Every structure is written in structure tokens, then in C-alpha cells.
Amino acid sequence: MTADVAVLGVGMHPWGKWGHGFVRYGVTAARAALADAGVEWRDVGSIVGADTVRGGYPGHVAGATFAKALGWQGARVTSVYAACASGAQAIGAARAQILAGLADVVLVVGADAAPKGFFRPAGGERPDDPDWLRFRLLGATNPTYFGLYARRRMAVHGDTLEDFAQVKVKNAAMGALNPYARYRKRVTAEEVAASAPVADPLRLLDICATSDGGAAVVLSSLEFARRHGAARPVRVRAVSTVTPRFPNTVLDLPDIATDSAAAVAPAEVTFRASIARAAYEEAGIGPGDLSLAEVYDLTTALELQWYEDLGLCGEGEAAKLLREGATAPGGRIPVNTSGGLASFGEAVPAQALAQVCELTWQLRGRAGGRQVPGARVGITANQGLFGHGSSVVAVV
Amino acid sequence: MPRIRLPAVANWFTGTGEDFRLLGTRCSDCASVFFPREDVHCRNPGCAGGALVEVPLSPHGRVWSYTDGRYRPPSPYVSDPELPWRPYTLIAVELPAERIVVLGQAVPGVTVTDLTVGMDVRAVPGVLYEDAETTWTTWHWRPVEVRT
């Protein structure tokens, strides 16, 4: 186990398609997080930005951009990129600086203004780039990978389209209660079934949109938090940012093939499960200790996959867990009380931070109509393109 | 003038008809197989790194999963925006000998309703797109027995 760091403040800019630049979203979120923490920007010793994503690769440098927009004050600056996992990497970098004694207070910011339509690779002729090749040779958009995973679950575990739709119904009901969500309307299973097919077996309402948004977190040492008057702050207890282990046997974006397991036996658990396992080990907890989880529901079917990868149930039992209501409000382990990506859409570098914002509000008991009674331990889970694990455990 | 046939990606497949094969590489030290081909260094972290030798992959495999693309993908996928979009089918295929899953388009005409997980399929030569001078070739997966 590593030492904890305190979450002094969190803030977000509402998700949507606002037509502004990412800096505006990030600065709005940063100012909200600083106000929530009761910390002045000039007293922040370090800023870590999660870079925007363009065509699968880093877009704009975030750390210095936000520092400049907030007003240069000489802070230590860091920018990180790990695609969808960028926010967790930013928290990981901030935590390391605090635990190493390099900074007392670190501001972590992620924001993006997402382009319309499918995510597409960077331009030009780049036949040495797997992200370019999968579009060129196969037309394999992100939703087609999601379709492969969903069909595989149906074939192997017996999940149904109705199960997938019920994930959307559950998350939309929570998103309707979240002022930062983009979609704040309940959705019915009939509406999911009537939406346009995108990548068999998935329909439009099974798949998350691309959104604008910004999220920020102020972290500090526990000693600073005490001096600052935060006697019992929410604490980050683990940050998992692991890679896969060779051979990685689950087809992963943007790859055209898995590793071969002919010469080396695969690890006991898949990459996604190993992300959570590393977080649990670092935090010294197990799935039975969780009050809630925020998982990366790029699709309805992927949310079910995360139930198993987090160990909330056995392999193949996710749909049963959902049907029992265990992951709904009032259930044994509510999942995506924020409304999830189903209600937010994805603002890539902000999304893993938004998950931590939700944990923080829940653990403070300030999540309003979404509150999980007596929440004490929460986990986030996410996976970034090219092999980036992402999971944060927060406790109070 | 007839178009010349060129592979859409160099050295990933070879042969025609029954002799068509995907090409990977195999580490001469640990025997790990790589597709797409790895020509620089073996990626097995437990291997000191032997010479990487080109190797044809098994032509037959089993469907791991499948899906389709109902909307026109963005560039660099090549399609004629003047023509109505025709969905294509993608199949992820597990090759038992290599214990690897390889993604590919299905041969034209095969839809998701023709497929089941576990079905036998075979790698066959296919056409990705054509321009004025060139027919750009690729690999396709073809069900061994298309159900009727």
C-alpha cells in the first residue's frame, strides 16, 4: 500500500456541444475545483494537464495551456497523454509529486472540444501506424470494435439486446439527475431498440457520443489538508496505470490482431481485469469493500464487461447482476451513478477526471438525488487506446 | 488498359486462390508469432530476441466475433461518396495453431446474418478498392460453408 493523498476540491464544466475551445472548459472546471478546495491558484505548486486527443494522438499541450490561461505563476508544469486514460495518468503524476514531497498542492485539469462524428486517425499516408491502418484496410471505426465485444458476449455469455438496453435505461435515469451531464432525459428500452443500428448488434443509444467538457481535481498531501482545515477529506488510495502483459489476447483498439499465445501462456487475468486488480492490491481492498463504481461505458455492453473485470460478479454473470438490480441505485454496488458516458458522451482527457469528481461527491455525501447512502469506498475503471490502464480508488 | 494489382499493404499476405496466406513473422528463439509482422525485435518480454523469420499463417480459423459498419467510415478508408453506402462485415478470426485473433473484412455479400461465433472461415484474396490504374488487394475472410 502507498500513502494516501487528499482530494481537496473537484469541479466540472457541463458536458455538451457548446462550440467553444477546450481551454474555456478546462479553466471553468479548474476555477470550480479551486473554489471547492478553498485554495488560491497562486498557492498551487504544480499543475498537471491531460492533453486533448486528435486522431488517437495527443492534440494540444494541456498543462502549460491551462497554466497560462489561469495566469502564469511559476508552478511546476506537467502534461500527460494516455488517450482515454489521460485523466488517471494526470492524477498518477500529481500523486507521485505529492508523495515525493515535490509539491503540497497540485491542480489536475482535463478538457476537450470533441470533433463531430466518428473519431478518425490523424491525416496523411501513415502505413506504419496501426490506428491509420485499421481505418485504411478495414474501415474499422471504434464502434465496430464495440460491436465485436458485444456480439462475443452474446455468443459466450448469453447476454441479450434487452440486457444492453437496460444499461442505457439505468444510466440515463441517473444522468437525468446530474447537472453536469449532457443528456438529462430518461430513456426507455423501446427507444434504444428503435435507434439506428451502427455496428451490429449495437445501436446508436448503446454507444456513447463524443462531447465537449472539462473536469478538474485539486490534490494535496494529507498534512496540507489538515493544516488547511480539511479534517476528513476524501482520499485517493490507489491509482492503477498498468499496461497489458504479453500476450494480450483480447482484441483491442486500434489493433488488427491480438498477440499470439502460441509460445507464451497468457496471464491468468485479461488486461482489463488486471487494471482493477492492480488498484485493489495497491488500496488493500477487494470488490466486496466497494460502495460504488464508475466504469467506462463506451457502450452498454462494455459496462457489463467491466462488472466482471472489476470482480463485482463472476465471468459471464454481469447480465444477471444487472437484472437483479445490484448495479442500480439502491442495489448492492451501484455503477455509474453519474449517468456514465451514456449520459455524458466522451470528452476524452476529462472523462477519467469526471469519474473521480463523481466519487468525491458521493464519498462526501453531496451527490444529491444520486447519492449512494453511506458511501465509503469507490473505484473508477477505464482503458485508454494503445494499452493504457486506468483505475482510481477513493475512500473517506 | 487493365489495372495492375498491388497489395494495399506490403508483405502482409501472399499467393492466389488456394495458395493465399497471411504472412506474419516468428521469433527464431521463443517461437512467438506476430501479425501484423514484427520485423525489428521480438515483443515477448521473456525472450532475449531471436531473428524474426517470415512465416505463413494457417489459412483456416474460427469466428471469434463479427460486426458490421452501417455508416461510411472516415478517411483514410477509401469509398466513393457519390455511391450509396453499402455496409461491410468485419470478422475477428481465431487461428488455432497460432492462438491469435486476426480482424478482416468478410468477402462481399456475406452479412452478419450468415455468421455465428465458432464458425469455420478461410483467408482468401480480396479487393479493397480500385482507382484509375490500380486494383488494391487485401485479405478477406470467407465462411467455409455459408448457411442458406
mmCIF file of N, CA, C and O in Angstrom, chain A residues 48 50 90 96 120 197 299 303 343 356:
data_model
loop_
_atom_site.group_PDB
_atom_site.id
_atom_site.type_symbol
_atom_site.label_atom_id
_atom_site.label_comp_id
_atom_site.label_asym_id
_atom_site.label_seq_id
_atom_site.Cartn_x
_atom_site.Cartn_y
_atom_site.Cartn_z
ATOM 1 N N VAL A 48 -0.967 19.738 -13.496
ATOM 2 C CA VAL A 48 -0.842 18.617 -14.437
ATOM 3 C C VAL A 48 -2.035 18.660 -15.372
ATOM 4 O O VAL A 48 -3.189 18.651 -14.922
ATOM 5 N N ALA A 50 -4.122 17.002 -18.722
ATOM 6 C CA ALA A 50 -4.317 15.840 -19.593
ATOM 7 C C ALA A 50 -4.535 16.369 -21.008
ATOM 8 O O ALA A 50 -5.500 17.088 -21.264
ATOM 9 N N ALA A 90 -2.815 11.681 -15.239
ATOM 10 C CA ALA A 90 -2.577 13.008 -14.665
ATOM 11 C C ALA A 90 -2.673 12.939 -13.138
ATOM 12 O O ALA A 90 -1.849 13.524 -12.431
ATOM 13 N N ALA A 96 2.244 11.274 -7.410
ATOM 14 C CA ALA A 96 3.667 10.965 -7.251
ATOM 15 C C ALA A 96 4.443 12.198 -6.791
ATOM 16 O O ALA A 96 5.331 12.101 -5.947
ATOM 17 N N ARG A 120 -11.472 9.776 -35.909
ATOM 18 C CA ARG A 120 -10.727 9.332 -37.084
ATOM 19 C C ARG A 120 -9.242 9.528 -36.835
ATOM 20 O O ARG A 120 -8.863 10.341 -35.991
ATOM 21 N N PRO A 197 -29.224 1.202 -36.113
ATOM 22 C CA PRO A 197 -28.086 0.286 -35.973
ATOM 23 C C PRO A 197 -26.805 0.970 -36.448
ATOM 24 O O PRO A 197 -26.814 1.646 -37.476
ATOM 25 N N THR A 299 -19.860 1.651 -24.377
ATOM 26 C CA THR A 299 -21.128 1.069 -24.834
ATOM 27 C C THR A 299 -21.806 0.415 -23.638
ATOM 28 O O THR A 299 -21.177 0.141 -22.613
ATOM 29 N N GLU A 303 -20.126 -1.807 -20.324
ATOM 30 C CA GLU A 303 -20.382 -1.653 -18.886
ATOM 31 C C GLU A 303 -20.521 -3.035 -18.240
ATOM 32 O O GLU A 303 -19.969 -3.286 -17.165
ATOM 33 N N SER A 343 -24.663 9.178 -20.458
ATOM 34 C CA SER A 343 -25.317 10.464 -20.232
ATOM 35 C C SER A 343 -24.392 11.650 -20.515
ATOM 36 O O SER A 343 -24.869 12.765 -20.702
ATOM 37 N N VAL A 356 -13.639 10.659 -11.144
ATOM 38 C CA VAL A 356 -13.149 10.938 -9.789
ATOM 39 C C VAL A 356 -13.988 12.033 -9.130
ATOM 40 O O VAL A 356 -14.226 11.999 -7.915
#
